[in-house]
Coordinates of C-alpha atoms in Angstrom, one line a residue:
M1187 CA 15.2 -45.0 156.0
I1188 CA 13.4 -48.1 155.1
K1189 CA 15.9 -49.8 153.1
F1190 CA 17.7 -49.4 156.8
L1191 CA 14.4 -51.1 158.9
K1192 CA 14.6 -54.0 156.3
T1193 CA 18.0 -54.7 157.9
I1194 CA 16.5 -54.7 160.7
A1195 CA 14.5 -57.0 160.4
L1196 CA 17.0 -59.4 158.6
L1197 CA 19.5 -59.8 161.4
L1198 CA 16.3 -60.2 163.7
L1199 CA 14.3 -63.3 161.2
P1200 CA 17.1 -66.3 162.3
V1201 CA 16.7 -64.7 166.2
L1202 CA 13.0 -65.0 165.9
P1203 CA 12.6 -69.3 166.4
A1204 CA 14.9 -69.1 169.0
A1205 CA 12.4 -66.8 170.4
T1206 CA 9.8 -69.1 170.5
E1207 CA 11.8 -72.0 171.5
A1208 CA 12.7 -69.9 174.7
Q1209 CA 9.1 -69.6 175.1
H1210 CA 8.5 -73.0 174.9
I1211 CA 10.8 -74.5 177.2
V1212 CA 9.5 -71.5 179.7
T1213 CA 6.0 -72.0 179.3
D1214 CA 6.0 -76.3 179.1
T1215 CA 9.9 -77.1 181.6
I1216 CA 9.8 -74.1 184.4
L1217 CA 6.8 -72.6 184.6
P1218 CA 4.8 -75.7 185.8
Q1219 CA 7.3 -76.6 188.5
R1220 CA 7.0 -73.3 190.1
I1221 CA 3.7 -73.5 190.6
V1222 CA 3.1 -73.6 194.3
V1223 CA -0.9 -73.7 195.1
K1224 CA -1.3 -73.3 198.8
S1225 CA -3.9 -73.4 201.4
S1226 CA -4.8 -72.3 205.1
Q1227 CA -8.0 -73.6 207.4
F1228 CA -9.4 -72.7 210.1
G1229 CA -12.2 -74.7 211.8
I1230 CA -13.3 -75.9 215.0
A1231 CA -13.0 -80.1 215.4
T1232 CA -15.2 -82.4 217.8
L1233 CA -12.6 -84.8 220.0
N1234 CA -13.6 -88.4 221.8
N1235 CA -10.3 -88.8 223.6
L1236 CA -9.4 -92.8 225.7
D1237 CA -5.4 -92.7 228.0
T1238 CA -6.0 -95.5 230.2
Y1239 CA -2.5 -94.3 230.8
L1240 CA -4.1 -91.7 232.9
S1241 CA -8.5 -92.8 233.3
T1242 CA -10.6 -96.0 231.7
Q1243 CA -12.5 -93.0 231.1
E1244 CA -13.4 -91.3 227.6
F1245 CA -13.8 -87.8 227.5
T1246 CA -15.5 -85.8 224.9
G1247 CA -14.9 -82.6 223.4
A1248 CA -14.3 -79.1 221.8
A1249 CA -11.8 -77.9 219.6
L1250 CA -10.3 -75.4 217.3
H1251 CA -8.5 -76.6 213.7
Y1252 CA -6.0 -74.9 212.1
S1253 CA -5.0 -77.2 208.4
H1254 CA -1.8 -75.8 205.9
E1255 CA -1.5 -77.1 202.8
K1256 CA 1.5 -77.0 199.9
F1257 CA 1.1 -79.2 196.2
R1258 CA 2.8 -79.6 194.1
D1259 CA 4.3 -80.5 191.2
A1260 CA 7.9 -82.7 191.0
K1261 CA 11.3 -80.7 189.8
T1262 CA 11.1 -83.6 187.0
G1263 CA 10.9 -83.2 183.0
N1264 CA 8.5 -84.9 182.8
Y1265 CA 6.3 -83.8 185.8
N1266 CA 5.2 -87.9 187.2
W1267 CA 5.5 -87.1 191.0
K1268 CA 3.3 -84.5 193.0
Y1269 CA 4.6 -83.4 195.9
Q1270 CA 2.3 -82.0 199.0
T1271 CA 3.1 -81.1 202.2
L1272 CA 0.5 -81.0 205.2
M1273 CA 0.3 -79.2 208.8
N1274 CA -2.6 -79.7 211.6
S1275 CA -2.3 -78.9 214.4
T1276 CA -5.9 -78.3 217.6
I1277 CA -6.4 -77.2 220.5
G1278 CA -9.1 -77.9 222.7
Y1279 CA -10.4 -79.0 225.6
A1280 CA -12.8 -82.2 226.9
T1281 CA -14.3 -82.9 230.2
Q1282 CA -16.2 -86.3 231.6
E1283 CA -18.6 -85.6 234.1
N1284 CA -16.5 -82.9 236.5
N1285 CA -13.5 -83.8 234.9
L1286 CA -11.5 -81.6 232.0
E1287 CA -8.7 -82.6 230.2
L1288 CA -7.2 -80.5 227.4
T1289 CA -5.2 -81.8 224.5
A1290 CA -2.8 -79.8 222.3
L1291 CA -1.4 -82.0 218.9
A1292 CA 0.8 -80.3 216.4
S1293 CA 1.8 -83.0 213.4
Y1294 CA 3.4 -83.0 209.3
S1295 CA 3.4 -84.7 206.8
W1296 CA 5.5 -85.1 203.5
G1297 CA 4.4 -87.3 200.7
G1298 CA 5.3 -88.0 197.2
Y1299 CA 2.5 -89.1 194.4
H1300 CA 2.5 -90.3 191.6
P1301 CA -1.1 -89.7 189.3
F1302 CA -3.2 -91.8 187.3
D1303 CA -5.7 -90.5 184.3
I1304 CA -8.7 -92.1 185.4
S1305 CA -10.1 -89.0 182.6
D1306 CA -10.0 -85.5 181.6
R1307 CA -11.8 -84.7 184.8
L1308 CA -11.1 -87.4 187.1
K1309 CA -7.7 -87.8 188.1
I1310 CA -6.2 -90.6 191.3
L1311 CA -3.5 -90.6 193.2
A1312 CA -0.7 -92.2 195.2
G1313 CA 2.0 -92.8 197.1
P1314 CA 4.5 -92.7 200.0
Q1315 CA 3.9 -90.2 203.3
L1316 CA 6.3 -89.2 206.2
Q1317 CA 3.9 -88.9 209.7
I1318 CA 5.5 -86.6 212.4
E1319 CA 2.9 -85.9 215.2
G1320 CA 3.3 -83.9 218.5
G1321 CA 1.5 -83.3 222.1
A1322 CA -0.8 -83.8 225.0
L1323 CA -2.6 -84.7 227.1
Y1324 CA -3.4 -82.9 230.7
I1325 CA -5.5 -83.7 233.4
P1326 CA -5.7 -81.0 236.4
S1327 CA -6.9 -82.9 238.7
N1328 CA -4.9 -86.0 238.2
G1329 CA -2.3 -86.3 241.3
N1330 CA 1.4 -87.9 240.3
N1331 CA 0.5 -88.5 236.6
P1332 CA -2.0 -85.2 235.2
V1333 CA 0.4 -85.5 232.3
Q1334 CA 0.2 -88.1 228.4
V1335 CA 3.1 -86.9 226.3
K1336 CA 2.4 -87.7 222.2
L1337 CA 5.5 -87.9 220.1
R1338 CA 4.8 -90.4 217.2
T1339 CA 6.7 -90.9 213.8
A1340 CA 5.2 -92.6 211.0
L1341 CA 5.4 -94.5 206.8
A1342 CA 1.8 -94.0 206.1
A1343 CA 0.0 -95.3 202.5
S1344 CA -1.2 -92.1 201.0
A1345 CA -3.9 -92.0 198.4
M1346 CA -5.8 -89.0 196.8
A1347 CA -9.0 -89.1 194.1
I1348 CA -9.2 -86.2 192.2
Y1349 CA -12.3 -84.6 190.4
H1350 CA -13.6 -81.7 187.7
F1351 CA -15.9 -80.3 187.3
P1352 CA -17.0 -77.2 185.3
I1353 CA -19.8 -73.8 186.8
K1354 CA -20.6 -70.8 185.8
G1355 CA -17.5 -68.9 186.0
G1356 CA -14.4 -71.5 187.1
D1357 CA -14.2 -74.8 187.6
C1358 CA -14.5 -76.8 190.7
V1359 CA -11.9 -79.5 192.5
A1360 CA -13.4 -81.7 195.0
R1361 CA -10.6 -84.0 196.8
Y1362 CA -11.4 -87.1 199.2
Q1363 CA -7.4 -88.0 200.5
L1364 CA -7.1 -90.8 202.9
D1365 CA -3.6 -92.0 204.8
V1366 CA -2.9 -94.8 206.4
P1367 CA 0.3 -95.2 208.7
L1368 CA 2.5 -98.7 208.3
L1369 CA 5.6 -98.8 210.2
G1370 CA 6.9 -96.4 212.5
A1371 CA 8.2 -95.6 216.6
M1372 CA 6.1 -93.9 219.1
F1373 CA 7.0 -93.1 222.9
A1374 CA 5.0 -95.3 224.6
P1375 CA 5.9 -95.1 228.2
E1376 CA 4.6 -98.6 230.5
F1377 CA 1.0 -98.5 232.0
G1378 CA 2.3 -96.3 235.5
Q1379 CA 5.3 -95.5 235.2
S1380 CA 5.9 -91.3 235.7
Y1381 CA 8.3 -88.9 233.9
Y1382 CA 9.8 -89.0 236.7
E1383 CA 11.0 -92.6 236.7
I1384 CA 11.7 -92.3 233.4
F1385 CA 14.0 -88.7 233.0
G1386 CA 14.1 -87.6 236.9
L1387 CA 16.1 -91.6 237.8
G1388 CA 16.9 -92.4 233.3
H1389 CA 15.0 -95.9 233.3
T1390 CA 14.1 -95.5 229.9
G1391 CA 14.0 -99.0 228.7
G1392 CA 10.6 -100.0 226.6
V1393 CA 9.6 -96.2 226.2
I1394 CA 9.8 -96.4 222.2
A1395 CA 7.4 -98.8 220.5
F1396 CA 7.3 -99.8 216.9
T1397 CA 4.2 -99.1 215.8
H1398 CA 1.9 -101.4 212.8
P1399 CA -1.4 -101.8 212.1
F1400 CA -1.6 -104.1 214.9
N1401 CA -1.0 -102.0 217.7
N1402 CA -1.1 -99.2 215.9
P1403 CA -4.6 -98.8 213.7
S1404 CA -5.4 -95.7 212.4
W1405 CA -6.3 -93.5 209.4
R1406 CA -7.2 -90.1 208.4
H1407 CA -9.3 -88.8 205.6
T1408 CA -10.1 -85.6 204.8
L1409 CA -12.7 -84.1 201.8
S1410 CA -12.8 -81.1 200.5
L1411 CA -14.3 -78.6 197.9
D1412 CA -12.3 -75.6 195.9
F1413 CA -14.7 -73.7 194.6
P1414 CA -14.6 -69.8 193.1
L1415 CA -15.9 -66.6 193.3
R1416 CA -15.2 -64.2 191.3
Y1417 CA -16.5 -60.4 190.7
K1418 CA -15.9 -58.5 188.1
S1419 CA -12.0 -58.8 187.6
H1420 CA -11.4 -60.5 190.8
S1421 CA -11.6 -63.4 191.5
T1422 CA -11.0 -65.4 194.9
T1423 CA -11.1 -70.2 196.2
I1424 CA -12.8 -70.7 199.3
R1425 CA -12.3 -74.6 199.7
V1426 CA -14.5 -76.0 202.5
A1427 CA -13.1 -79.6 203.9
Y1428 CA -14.8 -82.6 206.1
C1429 CA -11.0 -83.8 208.9
A1430 CA -11.3 -86.6 210.3
D1431 CA -8.8 -87.8 211.9
F1432 CA -9.1 -91.3 213.9
Y1433 CA -5.6 -92.7 215.9
Q1434 CA -5.4 -96.0 218.1
T1435 CA -3.3 -97.4 220.5
D1436 CA -3.0 -100.6 222.1
I1437 CA 1.0 -100.8 223.4
N1438 CA 1.8 -101.4 226.6
S1439 CA -0.9 -102.5 229.1
I1440 CA -2.3 -99.0 227.6
R1441 CA -5.0 -98.8 225.2
C1442 CA -5.4 -94.5 223.5
H1443 CA -8.2 -92.7 221.3
I1444 CA -8.5 -89.8 220.1
Y1445 CA -11.0 -89.4 217.7
R1446 CA -11.5 -86.0 215.6
H1447 CA -14.1 -84.5 213.6
A1448 CA -12.8 -80.9 211.9
F1449 CA -14.8 -78.7 209.8
T1450 CA -12.7 -76.1 208.2
F1451 CA -13.1 -73.1 205.8
G1452 CA -10.4 -71.3 203.8
F1453 CA -8.6 -70.4 200.8
V1454 CA -6.5 -71.4 197.9
K1455 CA -3.8 -69.5 196.9
T1456 CA -1.6 -69.7 193.5
I1457 CA 1.5 -67.9 194.3
F1458 CA 2.9 -68.0 191.2
K1459 CA 0.7 -65.8 188.8
V1460 CA 1.0 -66.1 184.8
K1461 CA -0.3 -64.1 182.3
E1462 CA -3.2 -64.2 180.5
E1463 CA -2.2 -64.5 176.7
N1464 CA -0.5 -68.2 178.1
R1465 CA -1.1 -71.0 176.2
I1466 CA -1.1 -72.2 180.8
K1467 CA -2.8 -70.1 182.1
A1468 CA -4.8 -73.2 183.3
Y1469 CA -2.2 -75.0 184.8
S1470 CA -2.5 -76.5 187.7
P1471 CA -0.3 -79.4 189.3
Y1472 CA -4.4 -80.6 190.5

């Protein structure tokens, strides 16, 4: 029996280095690109709207706000890029004296970021971002033109600063992100032009306008804090965030601005779990 066990051990010796190498490949190459950090947040927002296609007056009000983010490493061997997809939606109302305005907006953005490690705790990321947004402003009391449709797309510049600092029982992550649209296109009817003229009579000339920082000076910045809550063997990561979105246009003799300040609260989830004994158990795309 002892001779048999020695024989099996000798046969397994050549396999052990290969197994160790395979574990190294799985740990350092395959797993990080499969780790996706997701967050879903709900909150309230304040609104300040002006659209001279509908009214020359500013409307102010409140809204419900939802945000969803995915953040991950690129599928490359050295992970020199990070990917982010971000969805935001806002539904609310605003008033001006006795007039009511309803607001519904939804946006999607996809960004690719190159990281720059400033220190062990501080990281700067920068890269391009594609933005798509749609929605509408609606004033029920208006006669001929009660609705202004919002459709736009833009190529933006985006940057993040991510800072890690330890607390008792975990690691907090503070992040600041700035997104600035540079070049794009949007749906832009002329002043006094009705939607019946555009879609009923086919007067579509000039309703698509190119945008740039001079006629569309806009930006969005977000400050968030992730912190863990631990109870015995369970851990949950909470995210609180403040997002300020400043959208402005001056096109076809129509001035518009939509200012949103959103305060949100939600949860962060890592959808690939790494075993406790694994060497990269503390790895994060952040």
